[in-house]
Structure formats: structure tokens, C-alpha cells
PDB file of C-alpha atoms in Angstrom:
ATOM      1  CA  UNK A   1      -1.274  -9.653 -10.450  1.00 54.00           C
ATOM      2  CA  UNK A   2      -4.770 -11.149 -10.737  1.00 64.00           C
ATOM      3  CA  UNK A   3      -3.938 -13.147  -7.204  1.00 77.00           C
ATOM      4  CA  UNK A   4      -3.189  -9.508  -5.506  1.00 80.00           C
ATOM      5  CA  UNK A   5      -6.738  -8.168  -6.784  1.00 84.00           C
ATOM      6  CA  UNK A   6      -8.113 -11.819  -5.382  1.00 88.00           C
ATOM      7  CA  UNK A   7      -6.566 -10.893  -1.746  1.00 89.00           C
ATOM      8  CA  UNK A   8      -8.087  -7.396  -2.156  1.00 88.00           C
ATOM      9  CA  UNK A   9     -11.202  -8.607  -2.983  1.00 91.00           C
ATOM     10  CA  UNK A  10     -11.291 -11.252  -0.337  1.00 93.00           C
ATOM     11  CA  UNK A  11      -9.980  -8.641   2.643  1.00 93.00           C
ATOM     12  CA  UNK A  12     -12.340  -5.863   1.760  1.00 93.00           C
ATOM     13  CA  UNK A  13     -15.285  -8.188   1.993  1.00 95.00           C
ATOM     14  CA  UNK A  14     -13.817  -9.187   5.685  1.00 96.00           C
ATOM     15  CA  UNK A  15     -13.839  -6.051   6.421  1.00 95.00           C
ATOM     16  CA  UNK A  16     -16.872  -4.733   5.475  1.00 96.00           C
ATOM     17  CA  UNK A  17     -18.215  -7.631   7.353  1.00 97.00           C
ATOM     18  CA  UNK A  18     -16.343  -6.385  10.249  1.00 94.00           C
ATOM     19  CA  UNK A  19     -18.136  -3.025  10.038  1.00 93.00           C
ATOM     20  CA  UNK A  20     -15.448  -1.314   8.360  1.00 93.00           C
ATOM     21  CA  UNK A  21     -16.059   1.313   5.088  1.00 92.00           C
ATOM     22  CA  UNK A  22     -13.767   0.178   2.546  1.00 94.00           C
ATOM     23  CA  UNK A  23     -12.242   1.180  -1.064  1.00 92.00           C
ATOM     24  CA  UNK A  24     -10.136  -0.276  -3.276  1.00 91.00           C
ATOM     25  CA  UNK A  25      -7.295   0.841  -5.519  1.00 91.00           C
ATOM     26  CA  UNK A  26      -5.744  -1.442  -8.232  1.00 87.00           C
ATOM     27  CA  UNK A  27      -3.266  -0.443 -10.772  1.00 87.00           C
ATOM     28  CA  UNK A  28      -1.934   2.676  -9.610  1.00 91.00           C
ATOM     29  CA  UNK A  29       1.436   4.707 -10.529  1.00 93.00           C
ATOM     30  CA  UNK A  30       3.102   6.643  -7.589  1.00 95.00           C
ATOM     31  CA  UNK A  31       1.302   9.578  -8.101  1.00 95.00           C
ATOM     32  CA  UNK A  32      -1.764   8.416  -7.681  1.00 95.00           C
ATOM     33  CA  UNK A  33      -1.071   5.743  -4.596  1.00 94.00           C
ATOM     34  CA  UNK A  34       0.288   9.210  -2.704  1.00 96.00           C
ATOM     35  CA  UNK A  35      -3.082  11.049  -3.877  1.00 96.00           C
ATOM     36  CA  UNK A  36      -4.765   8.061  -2.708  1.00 96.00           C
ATOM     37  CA  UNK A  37      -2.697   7.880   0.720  1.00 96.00           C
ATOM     38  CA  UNK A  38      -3.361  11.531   1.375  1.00 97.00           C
ATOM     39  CA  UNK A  39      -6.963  11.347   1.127  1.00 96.00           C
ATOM     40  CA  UNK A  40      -6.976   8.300   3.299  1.00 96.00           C
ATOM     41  CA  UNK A  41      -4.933  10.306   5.822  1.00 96.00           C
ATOM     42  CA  UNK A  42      -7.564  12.859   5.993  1.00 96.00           C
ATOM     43  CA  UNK A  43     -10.491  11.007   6.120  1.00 95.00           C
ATOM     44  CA  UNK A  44      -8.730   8.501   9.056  1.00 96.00           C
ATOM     45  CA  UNK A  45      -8.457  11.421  11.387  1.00 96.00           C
ATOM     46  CA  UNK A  46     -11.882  11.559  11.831  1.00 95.00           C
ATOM     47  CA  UNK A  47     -11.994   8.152  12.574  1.00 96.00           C
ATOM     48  CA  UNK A  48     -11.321   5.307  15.419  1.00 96.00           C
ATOM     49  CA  UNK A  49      -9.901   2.712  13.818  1.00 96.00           C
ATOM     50  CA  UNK A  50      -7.733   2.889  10.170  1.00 96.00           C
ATOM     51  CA  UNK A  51      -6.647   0.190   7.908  1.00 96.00           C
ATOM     52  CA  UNK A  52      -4.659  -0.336   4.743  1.00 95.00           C
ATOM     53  CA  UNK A  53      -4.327  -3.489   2.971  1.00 94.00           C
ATOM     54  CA  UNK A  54      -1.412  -3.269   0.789  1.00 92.00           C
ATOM     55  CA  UNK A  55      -0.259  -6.143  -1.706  1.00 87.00           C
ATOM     56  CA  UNK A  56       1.190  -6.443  -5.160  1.00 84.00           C
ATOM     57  CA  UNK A  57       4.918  -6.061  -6.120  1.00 85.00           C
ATOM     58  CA  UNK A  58       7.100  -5.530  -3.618  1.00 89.00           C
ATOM     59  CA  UNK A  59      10.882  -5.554  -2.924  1.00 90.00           C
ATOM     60  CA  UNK A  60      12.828  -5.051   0.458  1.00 90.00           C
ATOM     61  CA  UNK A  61      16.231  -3.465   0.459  1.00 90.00           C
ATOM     62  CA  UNK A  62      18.886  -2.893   3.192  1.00 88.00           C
ATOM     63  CA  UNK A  63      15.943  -3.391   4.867  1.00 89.00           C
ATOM     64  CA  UNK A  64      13.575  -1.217   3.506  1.00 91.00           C
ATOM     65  CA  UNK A  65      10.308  -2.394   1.880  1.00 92.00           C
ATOM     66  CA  UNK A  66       9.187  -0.637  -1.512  1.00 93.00           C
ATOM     67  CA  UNK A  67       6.060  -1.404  -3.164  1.00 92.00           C
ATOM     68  CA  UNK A  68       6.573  -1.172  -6.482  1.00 91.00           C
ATOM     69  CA  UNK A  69       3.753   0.757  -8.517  1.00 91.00           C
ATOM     70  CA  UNK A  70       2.696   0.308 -11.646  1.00 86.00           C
ATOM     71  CA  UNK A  71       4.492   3.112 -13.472  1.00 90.00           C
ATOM     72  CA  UNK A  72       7.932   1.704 -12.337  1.00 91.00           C
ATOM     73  CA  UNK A  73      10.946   2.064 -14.707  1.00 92.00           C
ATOM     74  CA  UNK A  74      11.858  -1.924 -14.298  1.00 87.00           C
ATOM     75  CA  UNK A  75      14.677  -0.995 -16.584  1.00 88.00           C
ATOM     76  CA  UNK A  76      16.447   1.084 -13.823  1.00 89.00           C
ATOM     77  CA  UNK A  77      16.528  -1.928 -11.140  1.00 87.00           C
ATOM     78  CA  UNK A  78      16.841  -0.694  -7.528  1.00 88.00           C
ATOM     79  CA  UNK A  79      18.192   2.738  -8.878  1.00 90.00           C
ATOM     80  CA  UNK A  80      14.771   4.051  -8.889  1.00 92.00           C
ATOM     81  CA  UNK A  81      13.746   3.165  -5.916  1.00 92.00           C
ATOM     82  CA  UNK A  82      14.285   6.117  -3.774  1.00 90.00           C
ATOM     83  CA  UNK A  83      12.064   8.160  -6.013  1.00 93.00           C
ATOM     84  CA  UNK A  84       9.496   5.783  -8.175  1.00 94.00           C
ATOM     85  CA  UNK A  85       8.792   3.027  -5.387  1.00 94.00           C
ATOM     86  CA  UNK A  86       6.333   3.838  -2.066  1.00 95.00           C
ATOM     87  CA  UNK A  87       8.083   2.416   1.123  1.00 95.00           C
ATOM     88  CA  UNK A  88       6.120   0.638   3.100  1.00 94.00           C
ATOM     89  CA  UNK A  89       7.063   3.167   6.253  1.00 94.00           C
ATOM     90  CA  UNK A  90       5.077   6.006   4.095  1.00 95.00           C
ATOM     91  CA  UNK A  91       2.009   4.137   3.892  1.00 94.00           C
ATOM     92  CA  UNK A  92       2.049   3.674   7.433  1.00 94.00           C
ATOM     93  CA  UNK A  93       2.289   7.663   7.938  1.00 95.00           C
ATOM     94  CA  UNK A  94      -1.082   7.485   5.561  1.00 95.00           C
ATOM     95  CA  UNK A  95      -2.601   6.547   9.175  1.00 96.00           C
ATOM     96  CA  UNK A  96      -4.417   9.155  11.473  1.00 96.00           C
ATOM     97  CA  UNK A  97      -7.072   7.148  13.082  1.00 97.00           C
ATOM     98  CA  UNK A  98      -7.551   7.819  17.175  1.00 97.00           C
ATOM     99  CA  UNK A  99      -7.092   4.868  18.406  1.00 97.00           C
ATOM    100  CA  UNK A 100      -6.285   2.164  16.098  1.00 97.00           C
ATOM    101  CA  UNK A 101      -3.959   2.268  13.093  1.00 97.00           C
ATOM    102  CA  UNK A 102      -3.085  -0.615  11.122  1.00 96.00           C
ATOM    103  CA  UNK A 103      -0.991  -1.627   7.951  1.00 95.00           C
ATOM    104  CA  UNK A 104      -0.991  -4.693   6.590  1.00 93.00           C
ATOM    105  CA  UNK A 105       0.961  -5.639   3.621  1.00 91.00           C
ATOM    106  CA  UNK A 106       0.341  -9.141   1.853  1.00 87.00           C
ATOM    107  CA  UNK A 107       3.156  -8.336  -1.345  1.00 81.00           C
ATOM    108  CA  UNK A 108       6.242 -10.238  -2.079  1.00 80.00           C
ATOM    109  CA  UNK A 109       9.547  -8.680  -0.815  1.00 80.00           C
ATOM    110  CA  UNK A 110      12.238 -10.413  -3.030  1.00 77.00           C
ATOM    111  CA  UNK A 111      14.757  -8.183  -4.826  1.00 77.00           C
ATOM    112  CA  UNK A 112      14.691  -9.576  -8.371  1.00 75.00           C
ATOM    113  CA  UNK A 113      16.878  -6.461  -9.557  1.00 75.00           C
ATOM    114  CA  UNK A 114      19.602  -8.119  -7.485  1.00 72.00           C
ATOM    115  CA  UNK A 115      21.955  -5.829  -5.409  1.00 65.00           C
TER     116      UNK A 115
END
């Protein structure tokens, strides 16, 4: 999605600005967003303040939203969900900092697969 990598871009930059050490990620499958979230996790610990940006495909079920990473089986609909999408309530456990911990997520949350 060449507008998500635009919103990355454009947040980073903020952020930097802001004082803030940033890194990007684009593209990933689920195995490497979790590597990614787990380093994060350890590095935020050490810190005050922790951010993730999230955007990209996204869908929210039963109330529940999944970003949906680039290895997903689109074939399978919401059946792989459970086990090939991130949920937006794991990122947020990607979060150690001290005293500040923030997710924001800028990613559609439709359900094109339907029910």
C-alpha cells in the first residue's frame, strides 16, 4: 500500500522531530512483525516513553482488530485469522516503556472476507 509507507514515512519524521529514535518495517509476514515486536519490547523497557505506528491492511472482527501481514493466505478469508493475522491487542503487549506506552494504528478495519 504505497499510501501506508507515505503515513510511515510522514510519522517517523514527526517523531524524530519530536526527539524520538525511530525504525521502520514495511512488508513483513507474521513471523517477522513478532521478531520485530519482540525486539521492540526489549529495547522499550529501557526506555520512558514507547511508540508503535501501525498501518496497512487491517480487518476487525467480533470486535477484534487483525492486521493482516503480508504472508496472509487471502484464500482462507477470516479462517486464518486466529493464527496468520497480528491483533492489534498483541502489538500493544510489544510495549514496556516506564512511563508512556502508546499504539497507534492508522490501517483500515473493514472485513472484506465477509462473515
Amino acid at each position: 500500500m504505497p499510501g501506508a509507507k507515505h503515513d510511515a514515512e510522514r510519522i517517523g519524521s514527526a517523531l524524530r522531530r519530536a526527539g524520538f529514535v525511530t525504525e521502520m518495517a514495511l512488508d513483513l509476514g507474521l513471523h517477522a512483525m513478532r521478531e520485530k515486536l519482540a525486539d521492540f519490547r526489549n529495547r522499550s523497557v529501557r526506555t520512558d516513553a514507547a511508540i508503535i505506528y501501525t498501518t496497512g491492511h487491517g480487518v476487525q472482527v467480533d470486535g477484534t482488530v487483525f492486521l493482516i501481514p503480508g504472508d496472509y493466505p487471502i484464500g482462507q478469508c477470516n479462517g486464518a485469522l486466529a493464527e496468520r493475522a497480528l491483533p492489534l491487542p498483541e502489538i500493544a503487549l510489544s510495549l514496556a516503556a516506564k512511563q508512556m506506552n502508546l499504539v497507534f494504528y492508522g490501517g483500515c478495519r473493514d472485513n472484506p472476507f465477509g462473515p
